[in-house]
Short mmCIF file of C-alpha atoms in Angstrom, two decimals:
data_model
loop_
_atom_site.label_atom_id
_atom_site.label_comp_id
_atom_site.label_asym_id
_atom_site.label_seq_id
_atom_site.Cartn_x
_atom_site.Cartn_y
_atom_site.Cartn_z
CA MET A 5 0.03 -0.06 0.06
CA SER A 6 1.40 3.35 -1.11
CA THR A 7 1.86 5.94 1.67
CA PRO A 8 2.62 9.57 1.69
CA GLU A 9 6.35 10.37 1.76
CA PRO A 10 8.09 13.46 3.02
CA LEU A 11 8.83 16.06 0.43
CA GLU A 12 10.60 19.46 0.83
CA HIS A 13 8.03 22.10 0.29
CA GLY A 14 8.50 25.87 1.26
CA GLY A 15 11.44 24.90 3.78
CA SER A 16 9.20 22.34 5.69
CA THR A 17 8.99 18.81 5.38
CA ARG A 18 5.38 17.50 5.24
CA PRO A 19 3.52 14.75 3.36
CA THR A 20 2.38 15.83 -0.16
CA GLY A 21 1.16 12.60 -1.45
CA PRO A 22 1.95 8.97 -2.21
CA ARG A 23 5.19 8.26 -4.14
CA PRO A 24 6.59 7.68 -6.71
CA ARG A 25 4.61 9.39 -9.21
CA VAL A 26 4.78 8.60 -12.94
CA THR A 27 4.33 11.25 -15.86
CA VAL A 28 1.95 11.20 -18.62
CA CYS A 29 2.21 13.88 -21.34
CA GLY A 30 4.24 15.99 -19.05
CA LEU A 31 1.86 15.85 -16.10
CA PRO A 32 2.32 13.75 -12.73
CA VAL A 33 -0.28 10.78 -11.98
CA HIS A 34 -0.20 8.56 -8.97
CA PRO A 35 -0.07 4.92 -9.99
CA LEU A 36 -2.76 3.99 -7.47
CA THR A 37 -5.96 1.77 -7.25
CA LEU A 38 -9.15 3.38 -5.96
CA GLU A 39 -8.40 1.47 -2.50
CA GLU A 40 -4.92 2.98 -2.39
CA SER A 41 -6.15 6.29 -3.36
CA VAL A 42 -8.65 6.36 -0.45
CA ALA A 43 -5.90 5.07 1.89
CA ALA A 44 -3.68 8.11 0.64
CA ALA A 45 -6.43 10.51 0.93
CA GLU A 46 -7.06 9.49 4.76
CA ALA A 47 -3.22 9.89 5.22
CA LEU A 48 -3.54 13.43 3.78
CA ILE A 49 -6.62 14.20 5.96
CA ALA A 50 -4.63 13.00 9.06
CA ASP A 51 -1.72 15.42 8.11
CA GLY A 52 -4.12 18.33 8.38
CA GLY A 53 -3.21 19.85 4.96
CA PRO A 54 -4.23 21.84 2.87
CA HIS A 55 -4.12 19.28 0.34
CA GLN A 56 -5.64 19.06 -3.27
CA HIS A 57 -6.88 16.11 -5.08
CA VAL A 58 -7.19 16.35 -8.80
CA VAL A 59 -8.19 13.95 -11.64
CA LEU A 60 -6.72 13.76 -15.23
CA ASN A 61 -8.61 13.04 -18.31
CA ALA A 62 -7.73 13.69 -21.95
CA ALA A 63 -9.39 17.03 -21.89
CA LYS A 64 -7.68 18.34 -18.83
CA ILE A 65 -4.31 17.23 -20.26
CA VAL A 66 -4.99 19.05 -23.44
CA GLN A 67 -6.07 22.15 -21.39
CA ALA A 68 -2.86 22.05 -19.13
CA HIS A 69 -0.82 21.71 -22.18
CA ASP A 70 -2.29 25.13 -23.63
CA ASP A 71 -2.28 26.60 -20.00
CA PRO A 72 0.93 26.41 -18.08
CA GLU A 73 -0.69 27.89 -14.96
CA LEU A 74 -3.26 25.07 -14.88
CA ALA A 75 -0.21 22.62 -15.48
CA ARG A 76 1.65 24.29 -12.53
CA ILE A 77 -1.39 23.88 -10.29
CA ILE A 78 -1.65 20.18 -11.28
CA ARG A 79 1.82 19.54 -10.47
CA SER A 80 1.24 21.10 -7.04
CA CYS A 81 -1.53 18.80 -6.02
CA SER A 82 -0.82 16.13 -3.43
CA LEU A 83 -2.96 13.22 -5.04
CA VAL A 84 -3.47 13.09 -9.06
CA ASN A 85 -5.76 10.05 -10.31
CA ALA A 86 -6.31 9.11 -13.84
CA ASP A 87 -9.96 9.68 -14.40
CA GLY A 88 -10.07 8.84 -17.92
CA GLN A 89 -9.35 5.42 -19.55
CA SER A 90 -7.53 7.09 -22.34
CA VAL A 91 -4.95 8.32 -19.88
CA VAL A 92 -4.38 4.75 -18.50
CA TRP A 93 -3.75 3.79 -22.19
CA ALA A 94 -1.54 6.57 -22.78
CA GLY A 95 0.31 5.80 -19.64
CA ARG A 96 0.97 2.23 -20.84
CA LEU A 97 2.23 3.68 -24.29
CA LEU A 98 4.26 6.08 -22.64
CA GLY A 99 5.99 3.73 -20.32
CA SER A 100 4.12 5.05 -17.21
CA PRO A 101 1.88 2.04 -16.48
CA LEU A 102 -1.19 3.07 -14.23
CA PRO A 103 -3.04 0.15 -12.49
CA GLU A 104 -6.44 1.33 -13.32
CA ARG A 105 -8.82 4.34 -13.82
CA VAL A 106 -9.86 5.98 -10.70
CA ALA A 107 -13.18 7.80 -11.98
CA GLY A 108 -13.72 11.00 -9.90
CA ILE A 109 -17.34 9.98 -9.04
CA ASP A 110 -16.04 6.62 -7.70
CA PHE A 111 -13.38 8.35 -5.67
CA MET A 112 -15.93 10.55 -3.98
CA LEU A 113 -18.33 7.86 -3.08
CA ALA A 114 -15.57 5.85 -1.67
CA LEU A 115 -14.36 8.73 0.40
CA TRP A 116 -18.06 9.25 1.53
CA ARG A 117 -17.84 5.65 2.91
CA SER A 118 -14.52 6.58 4.52
CA ALA A 119 -16.04 9.70 6.06
CA ALA A 120 -18.91 7.83 7.48
CA ARG A 121 -16.41 5.47 9.13
CA HIS A 122 -14.00 8.04 10.40
CA GLY A 123 -16.48 10.69 11.32
CA TYR A 124 -14.90 13.26 8.83
CA ARG A 125 -16.78 16.61 8.31
CA VAL A 126 -17.72 17.19 4.66
CA TYR A 127 -18.83 20.24 2.87
CA LEU A 128 -20.29 20.01 -0.55
CA LEU A 129 -19.89 23.09 -3.01
CA GLY A 130 -20.98 23.37 -6.56
CA ALA A 131 -23.79 22.34 -9.07
CA GLU A 132 -27.37 23.98 -9.14
CA THR A 133 -29.02 24.60 -5.65
CA SER A 134 -31.54 21.86 -6.11
CA VAL A 135 -28.74 19.35 -7.10
CA VAL A 136 -26.41 19.96 -4.23
CA GLN A 137 -29.43 19.94 -1.74
CA GLU A 138 -30.27 16.38 -2.93
CA THR A 139 -26.72 15.34 -2.96
CA ALA A 140 -26.22 16.40 0.53
CA ARG A 141 -29.38 14.48 1.43
CA ILE A 142 -28.03 11.31 -0.10
CA ALA A 143 -24.67 11.85 1.47
CA ALA A 144 -26.32 12.56 4.87
CA ASP A 145 -28.47 9.22 4.43
CA GLN A 146 -25.11 7.31 3.94
CA GLY A 147 -24.02 8.41 7.34
CA VAL A 148 -21.82 11.41 6.11
CA ASP A 149 -21.53 14.38 8.36
CA VAL A 150 -22.37 16.90 6.00
CA VAL A 151 -21.69 20.21 7.82
CA GLY A 152 -22.57 22.53 4.89
CA TYR A 153 -23.37 22.97 1.20
CA ARG A 154 -23.74 25.69 -1.35
CA ASP A 155 -24.46 25.89 -5.14
CA GLY A 156 -21.72 26.47 -7.57
CA TYR A 157 -22.77 29.96 -8.89
CA TRP A 158 -21.05 32.93 -7.61
CA ASP A 159 -19.14 35.91 -9.00
CA GLU A 160 -15.85 37.54 -7.82
CA THR A 161 -17.38 39.82 -5.54
CA GLN A 162 -19.23 36.80 -3.72
CA GLU A 163 -16.05 34.69 -3.54
CA PRO A 164 -15.00 35.85 -0.08
CA GLN A 165 -18.36 34.95 1.46
CA VAL A 166 -18.07 31.59 -0.15
CA VAL A 167 -14.67 30.90 1.26
CA ALA A 168 -15.76 32.33 4.90
CA ALA A 169 -18.77 29.83 4.83
CA VAL A 170 -16.52 26.78 4.23
CA ARG A 171 -13.94 27.85 6.65
CA GLU A 172 -16.71 28.56 9.34
CA ALA A 173 -18.26 25.14 8.90
CA ARG A 174 -14.53 23.40 9.48
CA PRO A 175 -14.89 20.49 7.10
CA ASP A 176 -12.27 17.82 6.87
CA ILE A 177 -13.10 17.48 3.15
CA LEU A 178 -14.58 19.96 0.61
CA PHE A 179 -15.97 18.26 -2.67
CA LEU A 180 -15.94 20.79 -5.27
CA ALA A 181 -18.23 20.32 -8.32
CA VAL A 182 -17.56 23.27 -10.66
CA PRO A 183 -16.08 22.69 -14.12
CA SER A 184 -12.28 22.81 -15.06
CA PRO A 185 -10.36 25.13 -14.96
CA ARG A 186 -12.54 27.17 -12.86
CA LYS A 187 -12.10 24.77 -9.89
CA GLU A 188 -8.41 24.68 -10.01
CA TYR A 189 -8.13 28.51 -10.30
CA PHE A 190 -10.28 28.82 -7.57
CA LEU A 191 -8.43 26.57 -5.19
CA ALA A 192 -5.13 28.27 -6.31
CA ARG A 193 -6.42 31.46 -4.82
CA THR A 194 -8.30 30.41 -1.86
CA GLN A 195 -6.96 26.77 -0.70
CA LYS A 196 -5.02 28.13 2.39
CA ASP A 197 -8.21 30.07 3.45
CA LEU A 198 -10.70 27.56 3.28
CA GLY A 199 -9.57 25.69 6.44
CA CYS A 200 -9.88 22.07 5.14
CA ALA A 201 -7.59 19.38 5.07
CA LEU A 202 -8.36 17.98 1.55
CA VAL A 203 -10.18 19.60 -1.34
CA VAL A 204 -11.57 17.01 -3.87
CA GLY A 205 -12.66 18.25 -7.51
CA VAL A 206 -15.51 16.09 -8.53
CA GLY A 207 -16.89 17.95 -11.60
CA GLY A 208 -20.28 16.78 -12.51
CA SER A 209 -20.62 13.91 -9.88
CA PHE A 210 -23.34 15.82 -7.93
CA ASP A 211 -25.57 15.64 -11.12
CA VAL A 212 -25.35 11.89 -11.48
CA VAL A 213 -25.75 11.40 -7.51
CA ALA A 214 -28.72 13.42 -7.59
CA GLY A 215 -30.11 11.63 -10.68
CA LEU A 216 -29.77 14.50 -13.16
CA ARG A 217 -27.51 12.41 -15.38
CA SER A 218 -26.80 8.78 -15.52
CA ARG A 219 -23.63 6.84 -15.51
CA ALA A 220 -22.55 4.63 -18.47
CA PRO A 221 -23.07 0.84 -17.81
CA ARG A 222 -20.36 -0.91 -16.22
CA TRP A 223 -19.12 -2.70 -19.44
CA MET A 224 -18.78 0.94 -21.17
CA ARG A 225 -16.71 2.09 -18.51
CA GLN A 226 -14.51 -0.86 -18.44
CA ALA A 227 -14.10 -0.72 -22.32
CA GLY A 228 -13.16 3.04 -22.16
CA LEU A 229 -16.53 4.10 -23.60
CA GLU A 230 -17.93 6.35 -20.95
CA TRP A 231 -17.22 9.13 -23.20
CA PHE A 232 -19.77 7.83 -25.63
CA HIS A 233 -22.42 7.64 -22.97
CA ARG A 234 -21.80 11.47 -22.08
CA LEU A 235 -21.88 12.51 -25.80
CA ILE A 236 -25.46 10.87 -25.93
CA GLN A 237 -26.73 12.62 -22.93
CA GLU A 238 -25.03 16.08 -23.72
CA PRO A 239 -24.42 16.12 -27.51
CA ARG A 240 -24.10 19.79 -27.88
CA ARG A 241 -21.78 20.47 -24.90
CA MET A 242 -19.61 17.40 -25.44
CA PHE A 243 -19.24 17.06 -29.12
CA LEU A 244 -16.39 19.70 -29.68
CA ARG A 245 -14.68 18.48 -26.65
CA TYR A 246 -14.57 14.87 -27.86
CA ALA A 247 -13.95 15.71 -31.49
CA VAL A 248 -11.39 18.36 -31.18
CA GLY A 249 -9.98 17.38 -27.54
CA ASN A 250 -9.59 13.70 -28.02
CA THR A 251 -7.94 14.18 -31.65
CA ARG A 252 -5.43 16.82 -29.80
CA PHE A 253 -4.85 14.36 -26.98
CA VAL A 254 -4.02 11.47 -29.41
CA ALA A 255 -1.52 13.80 -31.08
CA LEU A 256 -0.11 15.15 -28.04
CA THR A 257 0.44 11.30 -26.81
CA ALA A 258 1.93 10.67 -30.06
CA ALA A 259 4.37 13.58 -29.81
CA TYR A 260 5.57 12.29 -26.43
CA LYS A 261 5.97 8.81 -27.44
CA ALA A 262 8.21 10.24 -30.42
CA ARG A 263 10.36 11.96 -28.06
CA LEU A 264 10.76 8.90 -26.15
CA LEU A 265 11.79 6.90 -29.02
CA THR A 266 14.20 9.45 -30.21
CA GLY A 267 15.77 9.70 -26.89
CA ARG A 268 16.19 5.99 -26.86
CA SER A 269 17.82 5.86 -30.29
CA ARG A 270 20.37 8.60 -29.45
CA ASP A 271 21.36 6.79 -26.30
CA ALA A 272 21.75 3.38 -28.24
#
């Protein structure tokens, strides 16, 4: 079982995530199973934080390739999971094998079970008001100590009140369900002020839990076809993301593979 190892950070030594990390298209990923990821998260919570968890899929890797600040934020995160099956496949191709895909929603639900066992205080932030309310109710029914929740619609002038509300609730875990890269930028500005040990970005997971959207059948998830299920549900929003983003991700992976092959040929 992987456990956090000390890393020099800002002149002090504290756990910043499980080691070793591998690299996929220039970004770090922790080669962990779902069970190992939850154990690593529990260790980060015990450390007191602040720590940030992030997931990588093809779209986010392409975004980070275009956005150095987003890439910097991802590299600073204490725990990075491969959310997309395409990232797992790319890791194998690039010599950075990952044991499995750890989907954001699976990680969130597993952490809910951990929170119920260990008594972690949980705050839910994001999605529409009715959705986050229903998500909070479902989490509480599963034994989670939900100490607060709020929708994901606020502007810059309201941000201090949002941060203050989270801090006053004193959660151990904040689940943040807003789109990327908005959530990464928000946390880069506010993580130290939120006052929680671990922040977990969960994208559209609240919508799934609340029944607004469905997940792909297990066979589609195992075959790496969950993207197709999402495309059917949200064709207008997802078409460009998959048609353009996935094509760019394939090209980016091929470019990194070519660099590896070129480097090996030079070393020969």
